[in-house]
Each structure stands twice: as C-alpha cells, then as structure tokens.
XYZ file of C-alpha atoms in Angstrom:
390
model
C 0.000 0.000 0.000
C 1.371 3.418 -0.937
C 1.942 6.087 1.718
C -0.851 8.255 0.277
C -3.367 5.379 0.378
C -2.197 4.421 3.846
C -2.665 8.023 5.017
C -6.215 8.120 3.647
C -6.933 4.925 5.545
C -5.204 5.746 8.813
C -6.465 9.304 9.318
C -10.188 8.364 9.502
C -9.254 5.389 11.663
C -7.316 7.639 14.013
C -10.215 10.088 14.252
C -12.646 7.230 14.952
C -10.350 5.849 17.610
C -9.907 9.278 19.214
C -13.665 9.826 19.357
C -14.179 6.325 20.788
C -11.547 7.040 23.420
C -13.355 10.270 24.256
C -16.581 8.372 24.838
C -14.843 5.870 27.073
C -12.954 8.461 29.115
C -15.668 11.079 29.383
C -13.710 13.512 27.210
C -15.039 14.971 23.969
C -13.868 16.932 20.986
C -14.486 20.699 21.093
C -18.058 21.443 20.011
C -19.145 24.552 18.121
C -22.756 25.427 18.827
C -25.170 26.810 16.255
C -25.220 29.997 18.354
C -21.451 30.374 18.030
C -21.577 29.787 14.278
C -24.242 32.482 13.900
C -22.258 35.296 15.568
C -18.854 36.720 14.700
C -16.045 36.001 17.208
C -15.435 39.519 18.482
C -14.881 41.320 21.767
C -14.121 44.820 23.023
C -11.129 46.102 24.959
C -11.675 49.217 27.065
C -9.158 51.993 26.259
C -10.370 55.162 27.956
C -12.768 58.093 28.112
C -12.732 61.825 27.544
C -15.259 64.514 28.466
C -15.938 67.397 26.105
C -15.980 70.647 28.119
C -19.191 72.675 28.345
C -18.815 75.451 25.783
C -20.361 77.887 23.356
C -19.162 77.582 19.766
C -20.037 80.035 16.992
C -23.236 81.157 18.732
C -24.367 77.612 19.543
C -24.340 75.600 22.749
C -22.313 72.438 22.248
C -24.388 69.604 23.655
C -27.108 67.082 23.031
C -24.761 64.921 20.940
C -27.011 62.029 20.023
C -25.123 60.422 17.120
C -21.626 60.330 15.629
C -20.130 59.168 12.320
C -16.483 58.895 11.299
C -15.224 60.172 7.935
C -12.154 58.087 7.175
C -11.130 60.196 4.169
C -11.018 63.386 6.227
C -10.126 61.760 9.560
C -12.927 63.674 11.269
C -15.936 62.880 13.425
C -19.379 64.314 12.673
C -21.493 64.744 15.788
C -25.220 65.420 15.534
C -26.906 67.592 18.153
C -30.496 66.660 18.986
C -31.261 70.301 19.766
C -34.658 71.209 18.286
C -33.261 74.649 17.395
C -33.619 75.986 20.954
C -29.878 76.461 21.654
C -28.956 77.349 18.093
C -30.130 76.045 14.715
C -30.520 72.280 14.177
C -26.920 71.301 13.411
C -23.993 68.920 13.406
C -20.421 69.512 14.521
C -17.160 68.432 12.913
C -14.699 67.177 15.535
C -10.948 66.656 15.557
C -9.825 63.480 17.302
C -6.734 61.486 18.145
C -6.527 58.039 19.731
C -3.160 58.275 21.471
C -3.651 60.283 23.540
C -7.445 60.120 23.308
C -8.519 63.720 22.631
C -11.498 65.368 20.932
C -12.232 69.017 20.193
C -14.739 70.997 18.127
C -13.586 72.252 14.733
C -16.690 73.567 12.908
C -20.472 73.656 13.131
C -22.910 73.266 10.215
C -26.587 74.217 10.379
C -29.128 71.918 8.758
C -31.349 73.562 6.146
C -34.861 72.776 4.958
C -35.695 71.997 1.298
C -36.293 75.741 0.952
C -32.745 76.473 2.132
C -33.685 78.015 5.482
C -32.792 76.902 9.029
C -35.348 74.711 10.765
C -37.890 76.498 12.939
C -37.874 75.869 16.690
C -39.401 72.528 17.591
C -39.843 71.349 13.995
C -37.012 68.768 13.850
C -35.656 66.301 16.412
C -32.416 64.985 14.852
C -31.227 61.761 16.491
C -29.560 59.379 13.982
C -26.560 60.019 11.713
C -24.751 58.061 8.982
C -22.225 58.987 6.300
C -22.840 57.872 2.701
C -20.230 57.011 0.049
C -21.273 60.205 -1.752
C -19.944 62.142 1.267
C -23.455 63.236 2.185
C -25.084 62.707 5.574
C -28.225 60.744 6.333
C -30.047 62.124 9.376
C -32.999 60.541 11.157
C -35.485 62.714 13.025
C -37.795 61.296 15.679
C -40.387 63.876 14.754
C -42.581 65.364 17.473
C -45.487 62.979 17.889
C -47.541 65.127 20.264
C -47.462 67.913 17.669
C -48.117 65.571 14.738
C -44.679 66.217 13.240
C -43.787 62.904 11.566
C -40.446 61.115 11.847
C -38.142 61.442 8.857
C -34.928 60.177 7.274
C -33.337 62.778 5.023
C -30.081 63.257 3.144
C -28.062 66.467 3.622
C -25.040 68.002 1.974
C -22.058 67.483 4.272
C -20.500 70.866 3.519
C -23.564 73.127 3.468
C -26.164 71.236 5.510
C -28.682 71.626 2.672
C -31.561 69.127 2.471
C -31.183 66.919 -0.628
C -33.595 64.023 -0.489
C -35.860 62.026 1.804
C -36.638 58.338 2.280
C -40.270 57.171 2.250
C -41.642 56.327 5.691
C -44.404 53.679 6.001
C -47.708 55.024 7.261
C -47.602 52.799 10.348
C -44.781 54.983 11.752
C -46.671 58.255 11.329
C -48.327 59.471 14.581
C -52.125 59.530 14.603
C -53.512 61.798 17.311
C -56.998 62.144 15.896
C -58.461 60.841 19.162
C -57.723 61.735 22.773
C -54.628 59.545 22.683
C -52.253 58.395 19.976
C -53.634 55.451 18.045
C -50.540 54.465 16.084
C -47.061 55.535 15.049
C -43.881 56.317 16.955
C -44.158 57.313 20.585
C -43.226 60.859 21.483
C -39.432 61.170 21.825
C -39.038 57.415 21.139
C -38.893 57.317 17.351
C -35.972 56.891 14.933
C -32.993 56.948 17.277
C -30.671 54.536 15.440
C -29.292 54.817 11.913
C -26.462 53.065 10.057
C -25.335 52.128 6.547
C -23.457 49.129 5.206
C -19.717 49.895 5.248
C -19.183 48.953 1.572
C -22.121 50.809 0.020
C -21.580 52.374 -3.404
C -23.881 54.777 -5.248
C -24.646 54.399 -8.100
C -24.604 50.624 -8.351
C -21.092 49.922 -9.565
C -20.912 47.357 -6.764
C -22.862 46.641 -3.622
C -25.655 49.249 -3.382
C -26.074 51.440 -0.343
C -28.120 49.792 2.367
C -29.628 51.915 5.126
C -30.863 50.539 8.442
C -32.987 52.491 10.900
C -34.612 51.431 14.177
C -37.004 52.942 16.677
C -35.889 53.522 20.236
C -39.018 51.855 21.637
C -42.158 50.133 20.424
C -44.700 51.803 18.160
C -47.989 52.743 19.823
C -49.786 49.824 18.172
C -47.028 47.388 19.193
C -47.402 48.021 22.928
C -49.651 45.750 24.971
C -52.264 48.071 26.565
C -53.018 45.513 29.271
C -49.466 45.611 30.622
C -48.695 48.771 32.584
C -45.175 48.041 33.852
C -42.049 48.263 31.716
C -41.550 44.907 29.997
C -39.423 43.506 27.184
C -39.816 46.040 24.372
C -40.163 45.118 20.700
C -38.725 47.814 18.468
C -38.998 47.932 14.678
C -35.962 47.838 12.405
C -36.157 48.782 8.685
C -33.793 47.991 5.815
C -33.707 50.318 2.790
C -31.893 49.853 -0.506
C -30.571 52.981 -2.254
C -29.551 52.439 -5.850
C -30.128 54.154 -9.182
C -33.924 54.198 -8.790
C -36.077 55.504 -5.935
C -35.289 54.331 -2.370
C -36.764 50.883 -1.708
C -37.854 49.471 1.654
C -36.523 45.910 1.406
C -37.584 44.404 4.722
C -38.621 45.098 8.275
C -37.779 43.108 11.409
C -38.297 43.406 15.135
C -35.658 43.613 17.848
C -36.318 42.746 21.480
C -34.627 44.702 24.229
C -33.482 42.877 27.345
C -36.090 42.412 30.037
C -35.507 45.408 32.346
C -34.726 45.191 36.045
C -37.670 46.119 38.327
C -36.268 49.577 39.166
C -35.769 50.680 35.535
C -37.848 53.730 34.557
C -36.828 54.008 30.906
C -35.104 51.774 28.399
C -34.318 52.048 24.721
C -32.346 50.960 21.681
C -30.204 54.035 21.148
C -27.867 52.997 18.316
C -27.117 50.327 15.724
C -23.870 50.016 13.783
C -23.276 47.783 10.747
C -20.296 45.439 10.822
C -18.292 44.480 7.719
C -20.026 41.097 7.581
C -23.457 41.572 5.919
C -26.382 41.151 8.287
C -24.255 41.641 11.421
C -24.482 44.707 13.682
C -23.531 46.129 17.038
C -26.432 47.491 19.083
C -26.450 49.814 22.086
C -29.165 49.417 24.727
C -29.444 52.019 27.480
C -31.495 52.005 30.688
C -32.114 54.535 33.469
C -33.510 54.015 36.962
C -33.812 57.670 37.920
C -30.246 58.101 39.130
C -27.974 55.608 37.359
C -27.487 54.945 33.639
C -26.687 51.405 32.541
C -25.804 50.272 29.028
C -25.019 47.074 27.152
C -23.480 46.362 23.750
C -24.759 43.410 21.748
C -23.978 41.770 18.439
C -27.172 41.425 16.402
C -27.820 39.220 13.350
C -30.762 39.773 11.014
C -30.365 36.717 8.762
C -32.970 34.470 10.414
C -35.357 37.244 11.498
C -38.922 37.293 10.176
C -40.045 40.046 7.817
C -42.832 41.932 9.623
C -43.630 44.430 6.867
C -47.210 43.156 6.789
C -47.605 42.672 10.547
C -49.897 45.414 11.858
C -49.131 44.900 15.556
C -46.460 43.197 17.662
C -48.664 42.783 20.713
C -48.984 39.493 22.575
C -47.865 36.087 21.325
C -46.240 36.386 17.911
C -46.343 32.692 17.145
C -43.596 31.657 14.760
C -42.344 35.189 14.057
C -38.630 35.335 14.841
C -36.871 38.439 16.237
C -33.412 39.635 15.315
C -30.956 37.378 17.164
C -28.521 39.018 19.552
C -25.609 38.119 21.820
C -24.080 40.171 24.624
C -20.679 41.630 23.778
C -20.133 43.867 26.814
C -22.073 45.063 29.841
C -20.613 48.532 30.350
C -21.160 48.210 34.095
C -17.957 46.129 34.023
C -15.948 49.268 33.212
C -16.400 50.569 36.743
C -17.073 54.156 35.626
C -20.091 56.436 35.850
C -21.969 56.287 32.583
C -23.928 59.171 31.136
C -26.786 59.107 28.629
C -25.065 57.018 25.925
C -26.759 57.409 22.542
C -24.206 57.451 19.688
C -21.698 54.917 18.354
C -19.303 54.701 15.408
C -16.163 52.967 14.257
C -13.248 55.402 14.330
C -9.637 55.403 13.126
C -7.511 52.287 13.371
C -5.005 51.923 16.171
C -1.307 51.656 15.400
C -1.571 47.847 15.442
C -4.281 47.961 12.761
C -7.206 47.072 15.014
C -10.418 49.127 14.614
C -11.554 51.600 17.239
C -15.126 51.946 18.493
C -16.318 55.267 19.932
C -19.450 55.924 22.002
C -20.879 59.327 22.950
C -23.430 60.522 25.491
C -26.164 63.128 25.112
C -25.926 65.584 28.018
C -29.480 66.879 27.412
C -28.046 70.415 27.825
C -28.109 69.667 31.539
C -25.470 71.246 33.766
C -25.288 68.046 35.842
C -24.635 65.769 32.866
C -21.647 65.517 30.555
C -20.709 64.813 26.956
C -18.782 61.596 27.472
C -16.758 59.835 24.775
C -15.768 56.198 25.387
C -13.027 54.501 23.377
C -12.713 50.749 22.737
C -10.533 48.489 20.650
C -12.490 45.952 18.573
C -10.930 42.507 18.732
C -11.665 39.425 16.678
C -10.676 35.937 17.776
C -7.610 36.071 15.532
C -6.445 39.474 16.754
C -6.972 38.541 20.408
C -4.807 35.430 19.909
C -2.097 37.479 18.245
C -2.058 39.844 21.214
C-alpha cells in the first residue's frame, strides 16, 4: 500500500479511535454550537474616556450629541446635536480626534437647512440618527414630534452646506395619529428613529454593492405596545432595511428587535444605536437604561439573517407565534468598566489603532443639563484572531 493510500486509511481510523476514546474516558472533541456559528467572534477592549468641556461655539451651545459618524477620508468625526433649534439652529459639529492620547475638540459647526434652504424652525425637527454615505453626504434621522403631529423622517443632507437633498419614504404605520384623545398608532413621542447606520461597503450608483440603510425605533410603536401591561416589559422595536440604488429608495424588509427584560427599578429603556459590521447582516447594538439616578448600558452583536419580515404585521402585541426576532448576543455590559456612565446614545467605528485594530467610539447626550456631561468612550475591537495574536 502506498503512503498516500495508507494516510487516507489511517487518518479516519485515528479520528474514529480518538472519538471512541473520548466516549470511554468522558472527554469529547471541542463542540461549536449553532449559536457560536451564527455570531462573529469579536470582543471589546476598554481603552479610555474623555469629556468634552461645556462650551459655546459660533453662537451655539455644544451639547445634546445624540449620534456620531467617522469620515475616514477626512479623519474627522461628525457629531449630531439633537437640539430642536432651541440652543442654536438644528446642526452637526465636525470634531478633531486622536486616539493616542485620546482627545477630541470641536472644529466647525454646520446648520441643517430645509428643502427651501432656510434653518429649521424651533421645535420642527428632532435629529437623532446620523450616517455617512459614500457620496460624502449625511443621512439624518429625526424622531419627529409625535404630540405635535410632526412625523419622523430620514433625510439626506449636503455634508459641507447642511442643505436638504432628499428624503426616504416612511411607512404610514410609523406616522403618529392623534386624531383621538390619545395616539392610536405611530412612533411614541421622543421614542422614534434613534438609530441609523449604513453598510460599510455601500456604493452609489450601483457599480458594486448598493447602499443599504438601516434604521430602528428607540421603543415600540404605539400599536405594538400591549395596553393591558402597565409596567415596563421587554420592548419590541422595529428595524427597517432600505436599498438605495439608481432608482427611488426601496424598503426591502422590516424586522423586530427585542430589548433585554428590564430590572424592576428601571424607569426608561431604549435601543439608542445600531452600527453595521463588515459582515453583511451583522451589527452592534447599544441598549441604554435609566432608573432615575444611574445609567446602565449594554453592547450586543445582532444578526438579522434568520429574522422574520414583519412588513405586513400590523401589531407586535402578545404572542407572535412563529415570528422570529433579530438574534442578539451580549458583547459587553458597560457596568464592568467601573465608571459612571452618562446618557449614551451614539456609536461609530473610528480610526484604526497603530496595530491595525479598529476603534469603536461611544458618545453621550448631556441633554443640555449642567449636571450631565458629553462623554466619549473609546474601545478596541478585537476578533478571535487578533486577540490570539495579542
């Protein structure tokens, strides 16, 4: 028998014998669960934090930073203020940053402009979500103002001038209906489109992978809440997937995402950010809770591949039968950092570290409150391979 034929014979025999030995001795080969195969092998390493000083900048109050996006070509951060034009016009800031040492400062401010080219009137826009497109424009999600029947919106703006360019279609089920004494449907007041992200490899027009846009509500729609349950329970938020190509924007699918069941003392809880990973259908999500005095937050990896499309589901109340939510896995409970967390709402990948590993940056919304702060948190994103190399 040749060596090659002998090898083909002996290798399976060896494996069989090893497995049989494992059965006899109580040992077993390493098992990879379906759960582990579904999620990417990643973790986060805590690097540090920095607080942006309270300040006035070009006749605006710097604060309310609810979303951030990193422009790799310019090596700058864009930070969206959720100010409804009360402390200056609706706007975003351009920030300088460095990782070593970790420092951030304000460079410029850009006012957002309506389709007519004018600043937004007070109370007419609640900007919360931010994403950069390959065309170097900015997508901005507004929660709207439900109690004033101002609908939520997702619009595209010129990065340099802040001028409104285009708008994505919003399904009617998200539009507030206050025709009665109470809202009948739509986003809850101040709990609308909080999270916004795009696929990292999007190209417009379609010379390659088209631009995909993902947006999620902070909490359940009015019609998705169970009216019989008064206490805070596991919330089902809606998550939409748009495709932007050469034609009009297309809503491809819609899923639901379940927040963790809150602790008994939690007063408010929400999905405050989503961030697309390089692997299609994989995301990081940021969940934040508040008990009246302490903010808690968790980062999860979320996977949409096996989630049910709920585009035709009118309500998410009660037992959903065979409908499947977006799957998620805990990456980091920020309580483990041992620091005081503020109102964390924004998240983006930043520059790479000197060793080539990606950075992840979180930011808090200080609500223009003297007792809160604009807190930036810096992490190193590690995969299984990079963690072994370290």
